[in-house]
PDB file of C-alpha atoms in Angstrom:
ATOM      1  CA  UNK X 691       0.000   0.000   0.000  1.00 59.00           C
ATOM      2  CA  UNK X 692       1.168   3.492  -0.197  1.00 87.00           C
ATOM      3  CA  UNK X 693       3.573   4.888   2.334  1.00 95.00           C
ATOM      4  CA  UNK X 694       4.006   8.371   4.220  1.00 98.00           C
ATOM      5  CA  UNK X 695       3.648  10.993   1.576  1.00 98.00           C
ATOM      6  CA  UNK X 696       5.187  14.651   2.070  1.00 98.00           C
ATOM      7  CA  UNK X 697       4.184  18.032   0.241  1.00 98.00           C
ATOM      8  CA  UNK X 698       6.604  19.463  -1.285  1.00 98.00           C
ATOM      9  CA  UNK X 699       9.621  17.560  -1.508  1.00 98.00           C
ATOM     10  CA  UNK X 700      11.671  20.692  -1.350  1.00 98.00           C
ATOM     11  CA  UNK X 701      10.668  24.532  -0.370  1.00 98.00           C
ATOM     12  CA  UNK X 702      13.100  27.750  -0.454  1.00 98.00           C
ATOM     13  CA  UNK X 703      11.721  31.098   1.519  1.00 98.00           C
ATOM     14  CA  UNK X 704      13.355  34.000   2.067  1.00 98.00           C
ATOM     15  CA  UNK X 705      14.054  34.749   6.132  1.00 98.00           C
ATOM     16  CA  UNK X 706      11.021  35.923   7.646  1.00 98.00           C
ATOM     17  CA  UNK X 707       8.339  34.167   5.555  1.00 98.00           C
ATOM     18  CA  UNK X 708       5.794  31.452   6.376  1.00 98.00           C
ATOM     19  CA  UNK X 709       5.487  28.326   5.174  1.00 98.00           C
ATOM     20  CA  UNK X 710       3.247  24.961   5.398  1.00 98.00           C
ATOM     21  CA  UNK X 711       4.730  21.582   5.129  1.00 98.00           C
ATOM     22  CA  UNK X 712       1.963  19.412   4.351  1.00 98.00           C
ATOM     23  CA  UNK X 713       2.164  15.187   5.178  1.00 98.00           C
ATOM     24  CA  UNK X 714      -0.090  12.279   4.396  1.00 98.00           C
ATOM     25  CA  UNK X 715       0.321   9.079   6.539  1.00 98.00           C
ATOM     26  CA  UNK X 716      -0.334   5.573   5.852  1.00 97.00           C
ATOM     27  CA  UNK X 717      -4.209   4.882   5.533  1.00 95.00           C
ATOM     28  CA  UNK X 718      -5.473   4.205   8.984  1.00 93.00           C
ATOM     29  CA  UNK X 719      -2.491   5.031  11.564  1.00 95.00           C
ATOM     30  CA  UNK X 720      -4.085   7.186  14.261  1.00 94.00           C
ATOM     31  CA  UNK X 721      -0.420   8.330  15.132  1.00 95.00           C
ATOM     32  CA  UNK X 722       1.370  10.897  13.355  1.00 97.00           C
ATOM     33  CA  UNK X 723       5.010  12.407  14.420  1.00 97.00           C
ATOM     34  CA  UNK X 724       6.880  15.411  12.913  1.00 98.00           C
ATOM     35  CA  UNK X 725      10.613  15.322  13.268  1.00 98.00           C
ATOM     36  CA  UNK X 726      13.514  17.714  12.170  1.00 98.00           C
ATOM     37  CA  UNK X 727      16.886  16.286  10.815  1.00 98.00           C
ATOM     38  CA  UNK X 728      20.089  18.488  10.419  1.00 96.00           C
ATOM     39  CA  UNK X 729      22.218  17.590   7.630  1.00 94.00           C
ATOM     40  CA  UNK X 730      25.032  14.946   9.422  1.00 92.00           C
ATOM     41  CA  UNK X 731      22.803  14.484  12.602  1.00 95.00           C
ATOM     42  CA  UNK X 732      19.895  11.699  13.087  1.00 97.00           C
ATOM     43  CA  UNK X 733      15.639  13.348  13.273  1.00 98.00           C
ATOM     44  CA  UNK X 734      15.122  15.208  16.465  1.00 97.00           C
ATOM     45  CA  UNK X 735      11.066  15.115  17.628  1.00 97.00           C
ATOM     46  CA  UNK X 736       8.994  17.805  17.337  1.00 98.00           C
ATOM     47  CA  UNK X 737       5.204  16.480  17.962  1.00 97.00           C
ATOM     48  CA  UNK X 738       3.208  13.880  18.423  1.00 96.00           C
ATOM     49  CA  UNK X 739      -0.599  13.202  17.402  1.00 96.00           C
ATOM     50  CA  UNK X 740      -2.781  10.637  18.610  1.00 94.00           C
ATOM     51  CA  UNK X 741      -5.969  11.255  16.779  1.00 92.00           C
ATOM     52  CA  UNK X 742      -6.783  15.079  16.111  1.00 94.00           C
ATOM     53  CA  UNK X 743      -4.690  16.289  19.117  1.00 92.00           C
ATOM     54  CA  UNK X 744      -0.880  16.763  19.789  1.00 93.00           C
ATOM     55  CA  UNK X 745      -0.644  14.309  22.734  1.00 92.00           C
ATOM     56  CA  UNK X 746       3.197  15.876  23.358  1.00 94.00           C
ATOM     57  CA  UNK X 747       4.349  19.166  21.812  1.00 96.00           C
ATOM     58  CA  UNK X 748       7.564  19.437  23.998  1.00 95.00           C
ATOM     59  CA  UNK X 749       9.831  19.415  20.886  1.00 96.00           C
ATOM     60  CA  UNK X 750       8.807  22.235  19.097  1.00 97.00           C
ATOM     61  CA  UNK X 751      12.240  24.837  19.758  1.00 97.00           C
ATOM     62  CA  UNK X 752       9.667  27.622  20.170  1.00 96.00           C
ATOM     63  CA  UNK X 753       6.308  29.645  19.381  1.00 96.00           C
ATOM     64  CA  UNK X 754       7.209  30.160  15.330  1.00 98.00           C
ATOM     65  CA  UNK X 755       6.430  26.425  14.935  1.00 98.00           C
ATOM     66  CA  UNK X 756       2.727  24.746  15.162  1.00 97.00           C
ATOM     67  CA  UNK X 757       1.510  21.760  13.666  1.00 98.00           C
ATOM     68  CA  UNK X 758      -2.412  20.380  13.047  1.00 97.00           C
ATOM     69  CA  UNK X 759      -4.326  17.670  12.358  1.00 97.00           C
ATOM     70  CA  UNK X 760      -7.708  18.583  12.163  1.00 95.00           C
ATOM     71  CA  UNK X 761      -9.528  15.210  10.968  1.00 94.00           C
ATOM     72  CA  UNK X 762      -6.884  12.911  12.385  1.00 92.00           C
ATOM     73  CA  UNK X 763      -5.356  11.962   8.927  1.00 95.00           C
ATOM     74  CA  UNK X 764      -2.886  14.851   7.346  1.00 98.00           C
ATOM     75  CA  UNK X 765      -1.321  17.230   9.043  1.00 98.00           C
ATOM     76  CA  UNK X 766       0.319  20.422   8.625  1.00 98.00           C
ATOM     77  CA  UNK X 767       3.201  21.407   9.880  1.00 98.00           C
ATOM     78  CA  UNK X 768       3.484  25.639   9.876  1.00 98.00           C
ATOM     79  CA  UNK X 769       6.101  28.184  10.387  1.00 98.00           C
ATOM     80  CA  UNK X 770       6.455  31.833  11.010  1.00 98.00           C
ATOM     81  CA  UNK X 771       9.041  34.239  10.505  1.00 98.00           C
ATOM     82  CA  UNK X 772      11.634  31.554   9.334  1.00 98.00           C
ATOM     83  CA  UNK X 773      15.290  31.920  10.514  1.00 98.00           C
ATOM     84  CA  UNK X 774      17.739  30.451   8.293  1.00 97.00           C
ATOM     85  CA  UNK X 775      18.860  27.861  11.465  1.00 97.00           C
ATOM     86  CA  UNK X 776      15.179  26.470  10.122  1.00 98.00           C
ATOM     87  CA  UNK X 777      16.668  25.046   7.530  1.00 98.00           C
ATOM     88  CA  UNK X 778      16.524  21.570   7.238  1.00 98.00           C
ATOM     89  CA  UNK X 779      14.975  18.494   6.410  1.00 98.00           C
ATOM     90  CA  UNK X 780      10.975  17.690   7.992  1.00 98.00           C
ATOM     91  CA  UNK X 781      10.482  14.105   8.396  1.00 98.00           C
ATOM     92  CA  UNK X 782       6.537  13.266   9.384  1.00 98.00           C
ATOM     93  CA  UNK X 783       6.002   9.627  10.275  1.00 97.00           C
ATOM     94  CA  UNK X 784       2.888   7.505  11.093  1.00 96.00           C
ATOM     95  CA  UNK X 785       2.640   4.103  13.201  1.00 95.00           C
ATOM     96  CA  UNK X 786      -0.943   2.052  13.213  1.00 92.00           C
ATOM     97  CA  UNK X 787      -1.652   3.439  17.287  1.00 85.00           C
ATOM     98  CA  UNK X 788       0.068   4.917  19.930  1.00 83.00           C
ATOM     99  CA  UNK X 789       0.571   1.709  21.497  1.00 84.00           C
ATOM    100  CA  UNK X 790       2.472   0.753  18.565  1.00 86.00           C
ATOM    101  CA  UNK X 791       4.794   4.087  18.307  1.00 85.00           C
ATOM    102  CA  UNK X 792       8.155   2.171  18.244  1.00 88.00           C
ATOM    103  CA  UNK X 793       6.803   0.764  14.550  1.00 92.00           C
ATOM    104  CA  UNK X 794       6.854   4.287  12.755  1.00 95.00           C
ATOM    105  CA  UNK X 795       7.354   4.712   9.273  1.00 97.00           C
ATOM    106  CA  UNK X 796       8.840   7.619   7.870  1.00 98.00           C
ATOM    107  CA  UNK X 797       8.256  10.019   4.362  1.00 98.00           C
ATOM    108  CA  UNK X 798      10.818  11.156   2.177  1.00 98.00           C
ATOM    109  CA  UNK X 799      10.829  14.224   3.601  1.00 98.00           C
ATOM    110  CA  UNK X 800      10.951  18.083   2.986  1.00 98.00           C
ATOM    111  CA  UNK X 801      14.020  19.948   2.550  1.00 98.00           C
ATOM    112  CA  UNK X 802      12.904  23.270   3.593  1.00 98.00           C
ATOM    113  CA  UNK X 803      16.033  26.217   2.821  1.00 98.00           C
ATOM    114  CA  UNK X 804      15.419  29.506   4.334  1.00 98.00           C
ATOM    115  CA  UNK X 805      17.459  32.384   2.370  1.00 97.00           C
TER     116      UNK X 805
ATOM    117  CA  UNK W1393      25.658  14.212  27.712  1.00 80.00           C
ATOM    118  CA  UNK W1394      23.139  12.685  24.739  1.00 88.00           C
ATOM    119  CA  UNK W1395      20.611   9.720  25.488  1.00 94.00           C
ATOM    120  CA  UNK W1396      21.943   8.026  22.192  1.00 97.00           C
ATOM    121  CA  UNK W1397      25.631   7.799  21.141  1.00 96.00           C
ATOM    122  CA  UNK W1398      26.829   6.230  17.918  1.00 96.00           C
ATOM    123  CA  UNK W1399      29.469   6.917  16.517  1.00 88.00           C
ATOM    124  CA  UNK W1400      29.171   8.616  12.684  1.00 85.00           C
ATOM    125  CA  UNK W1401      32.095   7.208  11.260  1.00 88.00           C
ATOM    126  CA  UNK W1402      32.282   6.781   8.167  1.00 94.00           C
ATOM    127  CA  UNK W1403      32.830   3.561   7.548  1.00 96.00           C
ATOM    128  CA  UNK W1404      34.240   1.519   4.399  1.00 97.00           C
ATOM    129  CA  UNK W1405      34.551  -2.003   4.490  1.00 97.00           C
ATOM    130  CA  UNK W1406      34.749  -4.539   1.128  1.00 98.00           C
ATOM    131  CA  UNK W1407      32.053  -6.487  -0.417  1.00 98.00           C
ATOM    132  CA  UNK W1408      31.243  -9.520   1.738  1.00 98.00           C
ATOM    133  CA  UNK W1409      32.815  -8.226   4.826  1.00 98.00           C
ATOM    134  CA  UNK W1410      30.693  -8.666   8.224  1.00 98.00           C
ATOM    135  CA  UNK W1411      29.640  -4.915   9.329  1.00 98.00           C
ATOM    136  CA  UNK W1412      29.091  -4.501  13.362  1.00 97.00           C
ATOM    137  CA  UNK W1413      27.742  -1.297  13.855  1.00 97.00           C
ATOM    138  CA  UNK W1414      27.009   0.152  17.515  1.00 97.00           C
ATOM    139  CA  UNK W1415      24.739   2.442  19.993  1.00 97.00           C
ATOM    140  CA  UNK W1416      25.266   2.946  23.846  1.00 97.00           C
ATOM    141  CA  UNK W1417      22.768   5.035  25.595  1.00 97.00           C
ATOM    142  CA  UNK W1418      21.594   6.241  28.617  1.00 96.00           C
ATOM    143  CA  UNK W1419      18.169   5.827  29.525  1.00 94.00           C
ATOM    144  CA  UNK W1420      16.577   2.574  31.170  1.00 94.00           C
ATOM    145  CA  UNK W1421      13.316   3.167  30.669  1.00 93.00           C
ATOM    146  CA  UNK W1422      14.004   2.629  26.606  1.00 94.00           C
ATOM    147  CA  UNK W1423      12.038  -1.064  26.314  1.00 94.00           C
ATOM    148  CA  UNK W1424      12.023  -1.523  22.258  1.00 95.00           C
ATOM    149  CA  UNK W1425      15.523  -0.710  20.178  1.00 96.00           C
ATOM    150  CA  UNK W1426      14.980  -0.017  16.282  1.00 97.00           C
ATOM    151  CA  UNK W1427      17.315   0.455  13.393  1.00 98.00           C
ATOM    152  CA  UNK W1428      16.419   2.704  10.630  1.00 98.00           C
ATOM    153  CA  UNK W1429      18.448   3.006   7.062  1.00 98.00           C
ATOM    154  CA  UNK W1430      18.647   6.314   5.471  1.00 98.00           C
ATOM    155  CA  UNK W1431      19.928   6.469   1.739  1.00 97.00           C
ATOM    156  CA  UNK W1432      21.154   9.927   0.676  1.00 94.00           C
ATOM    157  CA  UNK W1433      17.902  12.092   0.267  1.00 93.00           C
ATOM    158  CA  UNK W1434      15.661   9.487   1.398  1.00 96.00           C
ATOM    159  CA  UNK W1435      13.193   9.184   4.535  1.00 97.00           C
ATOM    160  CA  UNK W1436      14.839   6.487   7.018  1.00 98.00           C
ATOM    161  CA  UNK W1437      13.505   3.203   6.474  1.00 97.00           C
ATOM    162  CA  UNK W1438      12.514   0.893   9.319  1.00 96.00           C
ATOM    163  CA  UNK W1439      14.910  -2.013   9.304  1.00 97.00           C
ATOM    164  CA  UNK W1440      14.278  -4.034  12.084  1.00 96.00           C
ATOM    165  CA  UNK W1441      13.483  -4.310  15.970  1.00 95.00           C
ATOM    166  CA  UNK W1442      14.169  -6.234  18.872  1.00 95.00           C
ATOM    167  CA  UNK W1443      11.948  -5.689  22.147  1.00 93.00           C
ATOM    168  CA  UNK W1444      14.214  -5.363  25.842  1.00 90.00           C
ATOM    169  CA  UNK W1445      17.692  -7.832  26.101  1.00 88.00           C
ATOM    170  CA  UNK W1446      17.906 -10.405  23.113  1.00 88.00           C
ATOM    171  CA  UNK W1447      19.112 -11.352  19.109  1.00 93.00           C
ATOM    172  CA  UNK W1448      16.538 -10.665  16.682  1.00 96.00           C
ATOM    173  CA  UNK W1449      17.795 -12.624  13.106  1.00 97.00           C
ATOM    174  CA  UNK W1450      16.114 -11.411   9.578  1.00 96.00           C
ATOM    175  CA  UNK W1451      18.256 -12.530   6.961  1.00 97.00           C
ATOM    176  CA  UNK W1452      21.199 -11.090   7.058  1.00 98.00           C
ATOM    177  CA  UNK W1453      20.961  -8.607   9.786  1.00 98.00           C
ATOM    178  CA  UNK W1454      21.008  -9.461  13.628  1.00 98.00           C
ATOM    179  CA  UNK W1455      19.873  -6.765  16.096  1.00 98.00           C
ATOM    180  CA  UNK W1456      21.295  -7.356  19.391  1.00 97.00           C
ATOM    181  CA  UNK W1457      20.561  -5.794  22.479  1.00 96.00           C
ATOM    182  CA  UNK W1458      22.520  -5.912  25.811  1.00 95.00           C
ATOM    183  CA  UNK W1459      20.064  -3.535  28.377  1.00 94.00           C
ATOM    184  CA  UNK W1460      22.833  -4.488  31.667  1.00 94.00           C
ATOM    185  CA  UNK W1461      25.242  -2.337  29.441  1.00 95.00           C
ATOM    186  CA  UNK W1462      22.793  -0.209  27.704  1.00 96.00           C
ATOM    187  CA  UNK W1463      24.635  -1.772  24.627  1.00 96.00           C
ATOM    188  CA  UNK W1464      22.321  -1.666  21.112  1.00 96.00           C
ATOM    189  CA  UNK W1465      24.353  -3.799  17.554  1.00 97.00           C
ATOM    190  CA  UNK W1466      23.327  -4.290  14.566  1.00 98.00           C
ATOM    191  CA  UNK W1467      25.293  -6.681  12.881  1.00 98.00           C
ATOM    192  CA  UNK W1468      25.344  -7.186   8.412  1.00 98.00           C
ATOM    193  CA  UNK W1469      26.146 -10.370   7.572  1.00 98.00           C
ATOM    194  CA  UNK W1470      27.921 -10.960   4.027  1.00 98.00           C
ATOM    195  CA  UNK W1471      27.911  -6.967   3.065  1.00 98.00           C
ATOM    196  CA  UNK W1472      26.541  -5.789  -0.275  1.00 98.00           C
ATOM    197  CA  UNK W1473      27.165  -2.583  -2.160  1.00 98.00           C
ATOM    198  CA  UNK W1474      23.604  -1.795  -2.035  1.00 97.00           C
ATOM    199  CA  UNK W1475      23.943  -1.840   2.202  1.00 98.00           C
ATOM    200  CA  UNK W1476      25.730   1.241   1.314  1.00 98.00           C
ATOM    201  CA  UNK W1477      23.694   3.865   3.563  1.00 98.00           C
ATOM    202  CA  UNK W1478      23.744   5.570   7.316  1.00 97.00           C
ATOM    203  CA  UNK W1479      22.346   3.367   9.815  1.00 98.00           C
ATOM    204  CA  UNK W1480      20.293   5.190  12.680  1.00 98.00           C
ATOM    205  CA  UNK W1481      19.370   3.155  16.297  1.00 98.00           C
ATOM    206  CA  UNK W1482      16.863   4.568  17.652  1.00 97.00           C
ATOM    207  CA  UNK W1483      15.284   3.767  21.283  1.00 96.00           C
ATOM    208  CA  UNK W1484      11.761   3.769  22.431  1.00 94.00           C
ATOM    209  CA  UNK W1485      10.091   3.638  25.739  1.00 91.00           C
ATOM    210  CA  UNK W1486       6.654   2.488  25.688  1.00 84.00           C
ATOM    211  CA  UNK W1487       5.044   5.546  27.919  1.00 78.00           C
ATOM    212  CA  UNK W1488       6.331   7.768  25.511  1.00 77.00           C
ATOM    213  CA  UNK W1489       6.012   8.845  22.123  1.00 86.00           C
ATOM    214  CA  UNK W1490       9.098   9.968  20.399  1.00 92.00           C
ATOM    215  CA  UNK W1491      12.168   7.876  18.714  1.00 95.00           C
ATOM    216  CA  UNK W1492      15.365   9.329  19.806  1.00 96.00           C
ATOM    217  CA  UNK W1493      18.056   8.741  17.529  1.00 97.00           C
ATOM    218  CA  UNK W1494      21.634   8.503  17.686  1.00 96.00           C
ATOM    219  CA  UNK W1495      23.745  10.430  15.552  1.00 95.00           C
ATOM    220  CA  UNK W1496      23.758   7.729  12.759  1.00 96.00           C
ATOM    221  CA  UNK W1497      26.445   6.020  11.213  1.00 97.00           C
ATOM    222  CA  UNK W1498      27.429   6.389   7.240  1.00 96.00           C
ATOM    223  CA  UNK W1499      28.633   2.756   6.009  1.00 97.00           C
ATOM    224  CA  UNK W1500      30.002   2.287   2.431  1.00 98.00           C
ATOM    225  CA  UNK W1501      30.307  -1.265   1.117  1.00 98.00           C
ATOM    226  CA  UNK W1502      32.749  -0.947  -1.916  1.00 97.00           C
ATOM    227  CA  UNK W1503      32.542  -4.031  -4.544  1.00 96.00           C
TER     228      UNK W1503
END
């Protein structure tokens, strides 16, 4: 079946601008996870959804960064005011349940470049 | 200090050779240890996983798991150029929600 998809595969913004990464997880996982790789290092959490709500939010680095998920399938991860340390690559993966959170399966990611 | 150390290498070994590649980390509560593999420009791809102390076997990868010396291996068994990627562990407890990952380590396999 198909796998995590991820909108768009690459984005460039100039510093200050907002931008929406978009991800679709694998048909009927009620768990969704945003993470954050920097180029050399492994993903870094940002937050969790069980459902429609973010069941842990404590990696977001600050208030720029907010994610949704307002029917429980995609979500959207959003940005303010990007920095250029924003740059990097947005991993969103999905597991079948909560429960089941150490099977997650990952997207092919957005490279996001802030100019 | 980080909850997950591995070390990034990189490392180059020759067709065929066995590859032993290694996490330590930190915290006890992790109960399930995964290994990802992450082509260049790809999502990481979910390998295989062994639940608390134990060998888990699938084919030619072993995932071994010491939790008395908070020891995580992954072990390739007759190496292929196509195992050429960087390897991520990546712990899990199960009253949490996030995967923390080590570093991850870059592995050529040259024919």
């Amino acid at each position: 079946g198909a796998g995590v998809s991820q909108t768009p595969s690459n984005k460039v913004t100039e510093k200050g601008k907002y931008v929406e990464l978009r991800c679709d997880p694998i048909s009927g996982h009620t768990a969704l996870y945003w993470y954050r790789q920097s180029l050399g290092q492994g993903p870094e959490f940002l937050i969790y959804f069980q459902g429609t709500g973010a069941a842990d939010d404590s990696g977001l680095p600050n208030d720029r960064f907010f994610a949704v998920r307002p029917e429980g399938s995609v979500s959207t991860l959003k940005i303010q005011r990007t920095e250029r340390g924003d740059s990097a690559v947005y991993l969103c993966a999905s597991s079948p349940s909560g429960v089941r959170g150490h099977e997650q399966y990952f997207g092919p990611g957005t490279r996001l470049t802030v100019t | 200090q980080k909850e997950v150390e591995q070390d990034p290498g990189p490392l180059s070994v020759p067709e065929g050779a066995i590859v032993s590649l290694n996490c330590t980390y930190s915290n006890s509560a992790f109960q399930y240890f995964m290994w990802y593999r992450q082509y260049s420009r790809k999502g990481p791809e979910l390998l295989m996983y062994t639940y608390s102390s134990g060998n888990k076997e699938d084919g030619r990868f072993t995932a071994q798991v010491d939790k008395s010396s908070k020891y995580i291996s992954l072990f390739i068994r007759d190496s292929q150029p196509s195992d050429s990627a960087t390897y991520l562990c990546a712990p899990w407890e199960t009253s949490g929600s996030r995967l923390t990952f080590g570093e991850g380590t870059q592995l050529t396999v040259n024919p």
